[in-house]
Short mmCIF file of C-alpha atoms in Angstrom, two decimals:
data_model
loop_
_atom_site.label_atom_id
_atom_site.label_comp_id
_atom_site.label_asym_id
_atom_site.label_seq_id
_atom_site.Cartn_x
_atom_site.Cartn_y
_atom_site.Cartn_z
CA MET A 1 126.71 176.51 164.26
CA THR A 2 130.31 175.81 163.50
CA HIS A 3 133.36 176.69 165.27
CA ARG A 4 136.06 179.34 164.87
CA LEU A 5 138.86 176.89 164.76
CA LEU A 6 137.91 174.97 161.71
CA LEU A 7 141.35 174.77 160.05
CA LEU A 8 143.08 173.83 163.32
CA ARG A 9 140.72 171.06 163.96
CA SER A 10 141.06 169.87 160.44
CA ARG A 11 144.78 169.48 161.05
CA ARG A 12 144.02 167.63 164.25
CA LEU A 13 141.61 165.22 162.54
CA ARG A 14 144.34 164.53 159.92
CA LEU A 15 146.65 163.34 162.67
CA TRP A 16 143.86 161.16 164.11
CA ARG A 17 143.12 159.73 160.58
CA LYS A 18 146.85 158.76 160.16
CA LYS A 19 146.62 156.77 163.43
CA SER A 20 143.47 155.11 162.43
CA ARG A 21 143.31 151.50 161.12
CA LEU A 22 140.47 149.66 159.69
CA ARG A 23 139.78 146.28 161.13
CA ARG A 24 136.84 144.08 160.86
CA LEU A 25 134.85 143.50 164.02
CA ARG A 26 132.15 140.99 164.87
CA PRO A 27 129.03 143.03 164.79
CA GLN A 28 126.18 143.12 167.30
CA SER A 29 122.90 142.48 165.71
CA MET A 30 119.71 143.93 167.05
CA PRO A 31 117.11 141.64 168.22
CA HIS A 32 113.55 142.24 166.83
CA LEU A 33 111.03 144.00 169.00
CA PRO A 34 107.55 142.48 169.34
CA ASN A 35 105.10 144.39 167.18
CA ASN A 36 103.31 147.23 169.05
CA GLN A 37 100.35 148.82 167.21
CA ASN A 38 99.46 151.17 170.01
CA PHE A 39 101.39 154.45 169.63
CA LYS A 40 101.95 156.52 172.87
CA GLN A 41 104.85 158.80 173.11
CA GLU A 42 107.13 158.08 175.95
CA VAL A 43 108.66 161.05 178.08
CA PRO A 44 112.06 159.94 179.15
CA VAL A 45 113.28 162.12 182.10
CA ALA A 46 116.48 163.62 181.12
CA ALA A 47 119.40 162.40 183.30
CA THR A 48 121.50 165.01 185.08
CA ASN A 49 124.58 163.17 186.22
CA VAL A 50 124.67 159.59 184.82
CA VAL A 51 128.05 157.86 184.99
CA PRO A 52 127.26 154.14 184.21
CA ASN A 53 129.54 151.15 184.51
CA LYS A 54 131.58 151.07 181.35
CA ASP A 55 130.55 147.47 180.71
CA THR A 56 126.81 148.04 181.07
CA PHE A 57 126.00 150.23 178.06
CA ASN A 58 123.64 148.63 175.42
CA ILE A 59 123.11 150.66 172.30
CA ASN A 60 120.40 148.42 171.08
CA GLU A 61 118.31 149.14 174.15
CA HIS A 62 118.70 152.94 173.69
CA PHE A 63 117.95 152.58 170.05
CA ASN A 64 114.74 150.59 170.70
CA LYS A 65 113.66 153.08 173.26
CA LEU A 66 114.04 155.99 170.97
CA MET A 67 112.14 154.23 168.15
CA ARG A 68 109.29 153.23 170.46
CA GLY A 69 109.18 156.88 171.56
CA VAL A 70 108.18 157.89 168.09
CA GLY A 71 105.80 154.96 167.59
CA LEU A 72 108.05 152.79 165.34
CA ASP A 73 109.05 149.13 165.58
CA PRO A 74 112.40 148.44 164.21
CA SER A 75 111.51 144.88 163.26
CA ASP A 76 109.23 146.32 160.67
CA THR A 77 112.32 146.88 158.56
CA GLY A 78 112.30 143.07 158.11
CA GLY A 79 116.06 142.85 158.40
CA SER A 80 118.97 143.04 160.75
CA ILE A 81 120.09 146.31 162.47
CA THR A 82 123.83 146.40 163.42
CA PHE A 83 125.95 148.78 165.52
CA VAL A 84 129.82 148.39 165.19
CA GLY A 85 132.37 150.09 167.32
CA GLU A 86 132.19 151.49 171.00
CA ASP A 87 132.60 154.79 172.73
CA PRO A 88 134.76 156.55 173.86
CA ILE A 89 136.29 157.06 170.50
CA MET A 90 137.28 160.65 171.06
CA ASP A 91 138.35 162.63 174.18
CA SER A 92 134.85 163.36 175.47
CA ARG A 93 132.78 162.40 178.33
CA ILE A 94 129.92 162.15 176.03
CA ARG A 95 129.14 159.00 174.11
CA LEU A 96 129.60 160.92 170.78
CA GLY A 97 129.50 157.91 168.56
CA ALA A 98 126.33 156.53 170.04
CA ALA A 99 124.72 159.99 170.20
CA TYR A 100 124.97 160.35 166.50
CA ALA A 101 124.52 156.77 165.42
CA ILE A 102 121.32 156.09 167.39
CA PRO A 103 119.03 158.78 165.88
CA TYR A 104 120.75 158.33 162.45
CA MET A 105 120.13 154.61 162.34
CA GLY A 106 116.61 155.68 163.38
CA THR A 107 116.05 157.57 160.08
CA ALA A 108 117.56 154.66 158.11
CA ALA A 109 115.34 152.12 159.88
CA ALA A 110 112.34 154.27 159.13
CA ALA A 111 113.47 154.55 155.34
CA ALA A 112 113.76 150.81 155.34
CA MET A 113 110.26 150.45 156.78
CA ILE A 114 108.87 152.58 153.94
CA TRP A 115 110.84 150.54 151.39
CA LYS A 116 109.20 147.48 152.78
CA MET A 117 105.83 149.07 152.65
CA ARG A 118 106.31 150.02 149.13
CA THR A 119 108.09 146.83 147.75
CA GLY A 120 107.66 144.13 150.23
CA ARG A 121 111.50 143.81 150.40
CA SER A 122 113.49 143.87 153.60
CA GLN A 123 116.91 145.52 154.10
CA ASP A 124 119.77 144.91 156.64
CA LEU A 125 121.32 148.10 158.04
CA LYS A 126 124.69 148.61 159.72
CA ILE A 127 126.62 151.61 161.04
CA ASP A 128 130.09 151.97 162.41
CA LEU A 129 130.28 154.42 165.30
CA ARG A 130 134.01 155.00 164.61
CA LYS A 131 133.04 156.37 161.18
CA ALA A 132 129.69 157.96 162.20
CA ILE A 133 131.26 160.14 164.85
CA HIS A 134 132.81 162.40 162.08
CA TYR A 135 129.24 163.45 160.92
CA ILE A 136 128.74 165.46 163.91
CA ALA A 137 130.89 168.15 162.19
CA ASP A 138 132.07 166.79 158.83
CA MET A 139 133.54 169.98 157.42
CA PRO A 140 137.12 169.16 158.03
CA TRP A 141 136.77 166.29 155.60
CA SER A 142 134.90 168.25 152.88
CA THR A 143 136.49 170.06 149.89
CA LEU A 144 135.24 171.93 146.89
CA ASN A 145 137.66 171.83 144.02
CA GLY A 146 140.22 170.41 146.39
CA ARG A 147 140.09 173.14 148.92
CA ILE A 148 138.67 172.71 152.49
CA TYR A 149 135.88 175.16 153.56
CA THR A 150 136.96 178.19 155.18
CA ALA A 151 135.31 180.55 157.83
CA PRO A 152 136.66 183.93 157.48
CA TYR A 153 134.03 185.65 159.45
CA MET A 154 134.39 183.40 162.34
CA ASN A 155 138.16 183.28 162.68
CA GLY A 156 139.10 185.28 165.84
CA CYS A 157 135.27 186.10 166.52
CA ALA A 158 134.98 187.36 170.11
CA LEU A 159 131.29 186.26 170.20
CA LEU A 160 131.75 182.61 169.40
CA GLU A 161 132.73 179.80 171.65
CA GLU A 162 134.01 182.26 174.30
CA SER A 163 133.02 182.62 177.92
CA TYR A 164 133.65 185.74 179.97
CA LEU A 165 133.99 186.21 183.72
CA THR A 166 131.19 188.27 185.37
CA LYS A 167 131.05 190.50 188.39
CA ASP A 168 129.68 187.61 190.51
CA GLY A 169 132.42 185.20 189.52
CA ARG A 170 130.51 183.15 186.93
CA ARG A 171 131.12 182.77 183.18
CA PHE A 172 128.86 184.09 180.45
CA SER A 173 128.69 183.22 176.76
CA PRO A 174 127.60 185.90 174.44
CA ILE A 175 126.80 184.71 170.93
CA GLY A 176 127.25 187.03 167.80
CA PHE A 177 128.83 185.46 164.83
CA TYR A 178 126.52 187.06 162.30
CA PRO A 179 126.99 190.74 161.43
CA HIS A 180 123.69 191.99 162.89
CA MET A 181 124.26 189.89 166.03
CA GLU A 182 127.78 191.36 166.51
CA ARG A 183 126.53 194.93 166.01
CA GLY A 184 123.68 194.29 168.47
CA TRP A 185 126.04 193.08 171.24
CA CYS A 186 128.44 195.95 170.68
CA SER A 187 125.54 198.42 170.83
CA PHE A 188 124.19 196.91 173.99
CA LEU A 189 127.55 196.68 175.77
CA GLY A 190 128.91 199.99 174.31
CA CYS A 191 132.27 198.51 173.15
CA ALA A 192 134.20 197.38 170.32
CA PRO A 193 134.01 193.74 169.07
CA THR A 194 137.24 192.69 170.71
CA LYS A 195 137.66 190.05 173.41
CA GLU A 196 139.38 192.56 175.69
CA ALA A 197 136.61 195.22 175.29
CA ILE A 198 133.84 192.63 175.69
CA ALA A 199 135.50 191.10 178.68
CA ALA A 200 135.69 194.48 180.48
CA LYS A 201 131.93 195.22 179.86
CA ILE A 202 130.79 191.78 180.85
CA ALA A 203 132.79 191.95 184.11
CA GLU A 204 130.47 194.79 185.11
CA TRP A 205 127.37 192.40 185.16
CA ASN A 206 126.12 189.63 187.31
CA ALA A 207 125.63 186.69 185.12
CA LEU A 208 121.82 186.10 185.50
CA ASP A 209 121.09 189.82 185.24
CA LEU A 210 123.06 189.86 181.95
CA GLU A 211 121.18 186.80 180.76
CA THR A 212 117.80 188.45 181.35
CA ALA A 213 118.83 191.80 179.92
CA CYS A 214 120.32 190.43 176.73
CA SER A 215 117.08 188.25 176.26
CA GLU A 216 114.89 191.27 176.62
CA ARG A 217 117.12 193.03 174.10
CA GLY A 218 116.68 190.11 171.58
CA LEU A 219 120.30 189.12 171.88
CA VAL A 220 121.68 185.57 172.24
CA GLY A 221 123.67 184.77 175.25
CA GLY A 222 123.56 182.87 178.52
CA MET A 223 125.29 181.88 181.75
CA VAL A 224 127.62 178.84 181.85
CA ARG A 225 125.78 176.20 183.97
CA THR A 226 126.28 172.88 185.24
CA ILE A 227 124.03 169.99 184.09
CA GLU A 228 122.38 170.10 187.67
CA GLU A 229 121.96 173.91 187.45
CA TRP A 230 120.33 173.68 184.13
CA ALA A 231 118.00 170.84 185.27
CA ASN A 232 116.79 173.08 188.09
CA THR A 233 115.87 175.97 185.82
CA GLU A 234 112.23 176.54 184.87
CA CYS A 235 113.11 175.55 181.21
CA GLY A 236 115.19 172.62 182.24
CA GLN A 237 112.35 171.15 184.36
CA GLN A 238 109.87 171.64 181.59
CA LEU A 239 112.17 170.14 178.95
CA ALA A 240 112.72 167.09 181.20
CA GLN A 241 109.08 166.28 180.86
CA THR A 242 109.10 166.65 177.04
CA PRO A 243 110.04 163.99 174.62
CA VAL A 244 113.29 164.58 172.73
CA ILE A 245 111.10 164.24 169.52
CA GLU A 246 107.52 165.76 170.00
CA ILE A 247 105.00 164.49 167.57
CA ALA A 248 101.47 165.86 167.65
CA LYS A 249 98.52 165.37 165.44
CA ILE A 250 97.24 168.85 164.31
CA GLY A 251 94.65 167.90 161.67
CA ASP A 252 92.71 165.26 160.01
CA SER A 253 93.20 163.95 156.39
CA ALA A 254 92.68 160.79 154.49
CA PRO A 255 95.54 158.21 154.62
CA GLU A 256 98.26 158.50 151.97
CA SER A 257 99.85 155.25 151.10
CA PHE A 258 103.33 155.14 149.67
CA LEU A 259 103.15 154.30 145.99
CA PRO A 260 104.55 150.83 145.28
CA SER A 261 106.51 151.98 142.24
CA ALA A 262 109.57 153.64 143.61
CA ALA A 263 113.34 153.61 142.78
CA ARG A 264 114.27 154.60 146.27
CA PRO A 265 112.64 154.55 149.74
CA VAL A 266 111.25 158.06 149.76
CA SER A 267 111.06 158.75 146.00
CA GLY A 268 108.05 161.03 145.27
CA ILE A 269 108.25 162.65 148.84
CA ARG A 270 108.61 166.25 148.59
CA VAL A 271 110.29 168.42 151.35
CA ILE A 272 110.36 172.13 151.73
CA ASN A 273 113.39 173.41 153.89
CA ASN A 274 112.42 176.93 154.92
CA THR A 275 115.43 176.83 157.10
CA HIS A 276 118.66 178.65 158.06
CA GLU A 277 122.07 177.18 158.44
CA ILE A 278 122.52 173.66 160.08
CA ALA A 279 119.84 172.15 162.41
CA GLY A 280 116.75 172.68 160.06
CA THR A 281 118.69 172.14 156.78
CA VAL A 282 120.07 168.79 157.87
CA ILE A 283 116.43 167.50 157.83
CA GLY A 284 116.15 168.00 154.01
CA ARG A 285 119.74 166.82 153.46
CA THR A 286 118.90 163.54 155.29
CA PHE A 287 115.72 163.07 153.27
CA ALA A 288 117.55 163.58 150.13
CA GLU A 289 119.87 160.66 150.87
CA GLN A 290 117.06 158.28 150.16
CA GLY A 291 115.45 159.95 147.20
CA ALA A 292 113.26 162.60 148.40
CA GLU A 293 112.73 165.88 146.32
CA VAL A 294 113.98 168.79 148.50
CA ILE A 295 113.81 172.43 147.96
CA GLN A 296 115.34 174.96 150.37
CA THR A 297 113.58 178.24 150.44
CA THR A 298 115.45 181.33 151.84
CA SER A 299 115.22 185.05 151.86
CA PRO A 300 117.72 186.95 149.55
CA ASP A 301 118.34 189.30 152.36
CA GLU A 302 119.61 186.63 154.84
CA PHE A 303 123.27 186.26 155.68
CA PHE A 304 124.69 182.71 155.32
CA HIS A 305 128.16 181.50 156.20
CA GLU A 306 129.52 179.88 153.05
CA HIS A 307 131.11 176.88 154.76
CA ILE A 308 127.82 176.22 156.75
CA PHE A 309 125.81 176.30 153.59
CA LEU A 310 128.05 174.04 151.80
CA GLU A 311 128.10 171.49 154.59
CA ALA A 312 124.25 171.46 155.18
CA GLY A 313 122.68 172.37 151.96
CA VAL A 314 123.56 169.15 150.04
CA GLY A 315 121.02 167.30 147.93
CA MET A 316 118.43 170.10 147.47
CA ARG A 317 117.55 172.78 145.02
CA GLN A 318 117.82 176.34 146.21
CA ALA A 319 114.94 178.94 145.71
CA TYR A 320 114.48 182.49 147.03
CA VAL A 321 111.09 183.05 148.57
CA ASP A 322 110.68 186.15 150.71
CA ILE A 323 107.73 185.29 152.96
CA LYS A 324 107.51 188.78 154.32
CA LYS A 325 106.17 189.94 150.92
CA PRO A 326 102.42 188.98 150.18
CA ASP A 327 103.08 187.88 146.62
CA GLU A 328 105.92 185.65 147.57
CA LEU A 329 104.01 184.15 150.45
CA GLU A 330 101.41 183.08 147.94
CA VAL A 331 104.33 181.32 146.02
CA MET A 332 105.16 179.56 149.29
CA TYR A 333 101.44 178.51 149.76
CA ASN A 334 101.41 176.95 146.16
CA LEU A 335 104.71 175.15 146.96
CA ILE A 336 103.17 173.84 150.27
CA LYS A 337 100.14 172.35 148.41
CA GLY A 338 102.52 169.92 146.57
CA ALA A 339 104.63 169.09 149.66
CA ASP A 340 104.68 166.30 152.06
CA VAL A 341 107.03 167.84 154.68
CA PHE A 342 107.59 171.47 155.69
CA ALA A 343 110.66 172.15 157.80
CA GLU A 344 111.37 175.31 159.46
CA ASN A 345 113.67 176.74 162.25
CA TYR A 346 112.40 180.31 162.69
CA ARG A 347 110.49 181.55 165.62
CA HIS A 348 107.28 183.54 164.92
CA MET A 349 106.39 181.72 161.67
CA GLY A 350 102.67 182.44 162.59
CA GLU A 351 103.34 186.17 162.04
CA HIS A 352 104.19 185.41 158.60
CA GLY A 353 101.21 183.28 157.79
CA LEU A 354 103.02 180.00 158.23
CA SER A 355 101.96 178.59 161.57
CA PRO A 356 101.46 174.72 161.68
CA GLU A 357 97.73 175.19 161.69
CA THR A 358 97.84 177.61 158.57
CA VAL A 359 100.12 175.26 156.70
CA ALA A 360 98.05 172.20 157.56
CA ALA A 361 94.84 173.97 156.43
CA LYS A 362 96.50 174.68 153.07
CA ARG A 363 97.72 171.14 152.72
CA PRO A 364 96.01 168.54 154.77
CA GLY A 365 98.27 165.70 155.59
CA ILE A 366 101.34 167.97 155.76
CA ILE A 367 104.22 166.96 158.22
CA TYR A 368 105.37 170.33 159.71
CA VAL A 369 108.89 170.11 161.45
CA SER A 370 110.01 172.84 163.85
CA ALA A 371 113.61 173.08 165.19
CA ARG A 372 114.31 175.63 167.98
CA GLY A 373 117.39 176.63 169.99
CA ILE A 374 115.95 176.35 173.49
CA SER A 375 112.25 175.35 173.71
CA HIS A 376 108.93 175.49 171.99
CA HIS A 377 106.99 175.99 175.30
CA GLY A 378 107.06 178.52 178.11
CA ALA A 379 108.73 181.82 178.68
CA TRP A 380 112.08 180.58 177.28
CA ALA A 381 110.50 179.81 174.01
CA GLU A 382 111.00 183.45 173.07
CA ARG A 383 114.70 183.30 173.54
CA GLY A 384 116.99 182.47 170.75
CA ALA A 385 119.96 180.22 170.70
CA PHE A 386 122.59 178.53 168.60
CA ASP A 387 124.67 175.39 169.29
CA PRO A 388 127.55 177.47 170.70
CA LEU A 389 125.14 178.73 173.44
CA SER A 390 123.05 175.54 173.83
CA LEU A 391 126.19 173.58 175.03
CA PRO A 392 127.53 175.82 177.84
CA MET A 393 123.98 176.90 179.00
CA THR A 394 122.79 173.29 179.49
CA GLY A 395 125.92 172.13 181.25
CA ILE A 396 127.80 170.29 178.37
CA CYS A 397 130.80 172.54 178.47
CA ALA A 398 131.21 172.40 182.33
CA LEU A 399 130.96 168.65 181.97
CA GLU A 400 133.69 168.52 179.36
CA GLY A 401 135.73 171.00 181.30
CA THR A 402 134.66 172.75 184.55
CA LEU A 403 132.40 175.44 185.65
CA ASP A 404 135.37 177.81 185.90
CA ALA A 405 137.09 176.51 182.74
CA PRO A 406 134.33 175.32 180.34
CA ARG A 407 135.37 173.27 177.27
CA TYR A 408 133.42 172.57 174.16
CA PRO A 409 133.17 168.96 172.79
CA PRO A 410 135.86 167.96 170.40
CA PHE A 411 134.14 169.20 167.29
CA GLY A 412 133.05 172.42 168.88
CA LEU A 413 129.48 171.88 167.91
CA LEU A 414 127.27 168.94 168.74
CA ASN A 415 123.41 169.75 168.90
CA ASP A 416 123.00 171.21 165.49
CA VAL A 417 123.27 168.09 163.37
CA ILE A 418 121.94 165.59 165.92
CA SER A 419 118.91 167.79 166.52
CA GLY A 420 118.34 167.97 162.74
CA ILE A 421 118.55 164.08 162.61
CA PHE A 422 115.95 163.89 165.46
CA GLY A 423 113.72 166.17 163.39
CA THR A 424 114.18 164.02 160.32
CA LEU A 425 113.30 160.79 162.35
CA GLY A 426 110.15 162.45 163.69
CA ALA A 427 109.08 163.38 160.14
CA TYR A 428 109.69 159.92 158.85
CA ALA A 429 107.51 158.60 161.78
CA ALA A 430 104.76 161.00 161.00
CA LEU A 431 104.87 160.01 157.32
CA ILE A 432 104.48 156.35 158.25
CA ARG A 433 101.70 157.19 160.67
CA ARG A 434 99.97 159.23 157.86
CA ALA A 435 100.16 156.45 155.42
CA ARG A 436 98.40 154.14 158.07
CA GLU A 437 95.74 156.41 159.51
CA GLY A 438 96.03 159.84 157.81
CA GLY A 439 96.48 163.18 159.62
CA SER A 440 98.66 166.17 159.60
CA TYR A 441 101.52 166.32 162.24
CA HIS A 442 103.70 168.73 164.01
CA VAL A 443 107.23 167.50 164.90
CA LYS A 444 109.25 169.61 167.36
CA VAL A 445 112.89 169.31 168.37
CA SER A 446 115.32 171.63 170.11
CA LEU A 447 119.02 172.10 170.73
CA CYS A 448 118.75 172.29 174.44
CA ARG A 449 116.44 169.20 174.70
CA CYS A 450 119.10 167.42 172.63
CA SER A 451 121.75 168.24 175.20
CA MET A 452 119.70 166.76 178.00
CA TRP A 453 119.23 163.49 175.87
CA TYR A 454 122.98 162.55 176.13
CA GLY A 455 122.81 162.18 179.82
CA THR A 456 120.31 159.27 179.20
CA LEU A 457 123.10 157.45 177.49
CA GLY A 458 125.35 157.91 180.38
CA PHE A 459 128.59 160.09 180.67
CA PHE A 460 132.13 158.83 181.17
CA GLU A 461 134.05 159.69 184.29
CA ARG A 462 136.88 162.16 184.04
CA GLY A 463 140.01 160.32 183.08
CA ASP A 464 138.07 157.50 181.45
CA THR A 465 137.70 158.90 177.98
CA LYS A 466 140.66 157.20 176.24
CA ARG A 467 140.63 153.57 175.60
CA ASP A 468 142.75 151.12 173.71
CA GLY A 469 141.43 148.51 171.34
CA GLU A 470 140.12 148.44 167.78
CA GLN A 471 136.59 149.07 168.81
CA HIS A 472 137.53 152.54 170.04
CA LYS A 473 139.67 153.60 167.07
CA LEU A 474 138.59 156.44 164.82
CA ILE A 475 138.24 155.26 161.29
CA ASP A 476 138.11 157.42 158.09
CA PRO A 477 134.47 158.00 156.81
CA ASP A 478 133.50 156.76 153.39
CA MET A 479 133.49 159.56 150.83
CA PHE A 480 131.07 160.93 148.19
CA GLU A 481 132.07 162.73 145.16
CA ALA A 482 130.10 164.73 142.56
CA GLU A 483 130.46 167.46 139.98
CA THR A 484 128.27 170.42 140.94
CA PRO A 485 127.50 173.93 139.56
CA LEU A 486 129.80 175.15 142.45
CA GLY A 487 132.62 172.81 141.54
CA PHE A 488 133.91 169.29 142.34
CA LEU A 489 132.54 168.30 145.75
CA ARG A 490 134.13 165.64 147.99
CA ARG A 491 132.48 165.05 151.37
CA PRO A 492 131.61 162.24 153.77
CA ALA A 493 128.97 159.95 152.31
CA PRO A 494 125.83 158.86 154.24
CA CYS A 495 127.20 156.46 156.89
CA VAL A 496 124.54 153.75 157.33
CA GLU A 497 125.17 150.81 155.06
CA PHE A 498 121.85 149.67 153.40
CA SER A 499 121.87 146.19 151.80
CA GLU A 500 119.76 147.27 148.87
CA THR A 501 119.17 151.15 148.76
CA LYS A 502 122.61 152.86 149.31
CA GLY A 503 122.23 156.36 150.56
CA TYR A 504 123.60 159.09 148.12
CA TRP A 505 122.57 162.60 146.88
CA ALA A 506 121.38 162.75 143.32
CA ASP A 507 121.36 165.77 141.19
CA PRO A 508 121.24 168.59 142.18
CA VAL A 509 123.91 167.86 144.74
CA LEU A 510 124.91 171.39 145.43
CA ARG A 511 123.39 174.61 144.07
CA TYR A 512 123.79 178.34 144.36
CA ARG A 513 121.18 180.05 146.63
CA GLY A 514 118.36 181.36 144.69
CA SER A 515 119.42 179.52 141.51
CA ASP A 516 116.21 177.48 141.18
CA LYS A 517 112.55 178.32 140.69
CA PRO A 518 110.33 177.72 143.69
CA GLU A 519 108.33 174.97 142.05
CA TRP A 520 108.16 171.09 141.94
CA ARG A 521 109.42 168.86 139.23
CA LYS A 522 106.73 167.96 136.78
#
């Protein structure tokens, strides 16, 4: 989710932009990997406290490892893959530029592979980390009719990006930036939704007891931990043995080749986004950049923050489908029969007749993508989480600050967009596998597993997060503009440079929720 200081951070980014200067750098080209026909998912153990020598980081090696992990060979693009710029770019111990650029380049490489499979033509790809870093949270750059997006409900929210002292001297992050969540927390604690009242009530609890109690009540919240503490939890240990992108075959079907006549890499691919807010919705947005037809299906009863909807819901049509109603569930089934990808980020989809197995039975060959807050496995799979909780709970906020004074990364959010990009890469990999051997596939990603992946890239030591030199300087993102039914949209454009199929969003670029029928184009 987004942050409560959107306008303040927007002003701060404007100051950074004034200081930025664009200079041409000699790019690093990625060497081709040997062809590997045997697909076996790697399970990289998540690092807990990696502080590498500042001169040893090789972004190409990390990119290659991620691609091998989903069964893809980057050399199948037939062209060069280039990363420009170098972390640290912002004041963070995390390699923020690489953390976004690596998986996002993965989606671009997969799109280029499909393009080559369809046309025989290769593409060169390039990404500049100094621009790409903005896409972790690009709202400060985005405007509608000249106005930046606003977040009225989040401004001053006592249940967003706050940590409170507990009776045993730890800090606890309660999350409740939706109306029903705020009501739930206030009912549970027996207090008003003010920082002072919430602090007084949380001070009566030990941190772990409160974490357990709020989970049993269906509330979202957790203890602030260090990376090492998270790694030693039951969930942390389980996630450390889980790929950052899980891909499992869940059914058989005939291979489905990509049709050769295509204007764009994924033209003709149909994606259902049955998603809420950022992480899941980014999957459809990223597919739409290269020509997929995307429909976002939501319930008319759901609460959406307007600014989050405007950021994530780009490039897709908007249809209301209330899957809790039997007749509308049938509408969803009909939509699924014509889809290639079904993305969701809700727990308990099986209770509504939309489990991966049910969807695969309705449409053999479907790619089912699930995004979760914490985990897909074990007892913690029943717990909910949003980005403002996944960061303090997994140790990221203690890394950026301290355990006693945790601090969020510069943008306030981190895992939402990146986990969505991981989900997109997994879906691309599954589509390529379906084209070669057939099958239905289930792709799984989670915010907390995403947090653990950053450690494999290495963290910077304290005091070593500000560097001189052009390769570390923030650069303005390229911008995309379009007239939409909601007004004139100006926002960051897709940030990988394709030599042939430039990324962009075609009409409809931005639509009202529920303004489209839940049906595919003829």
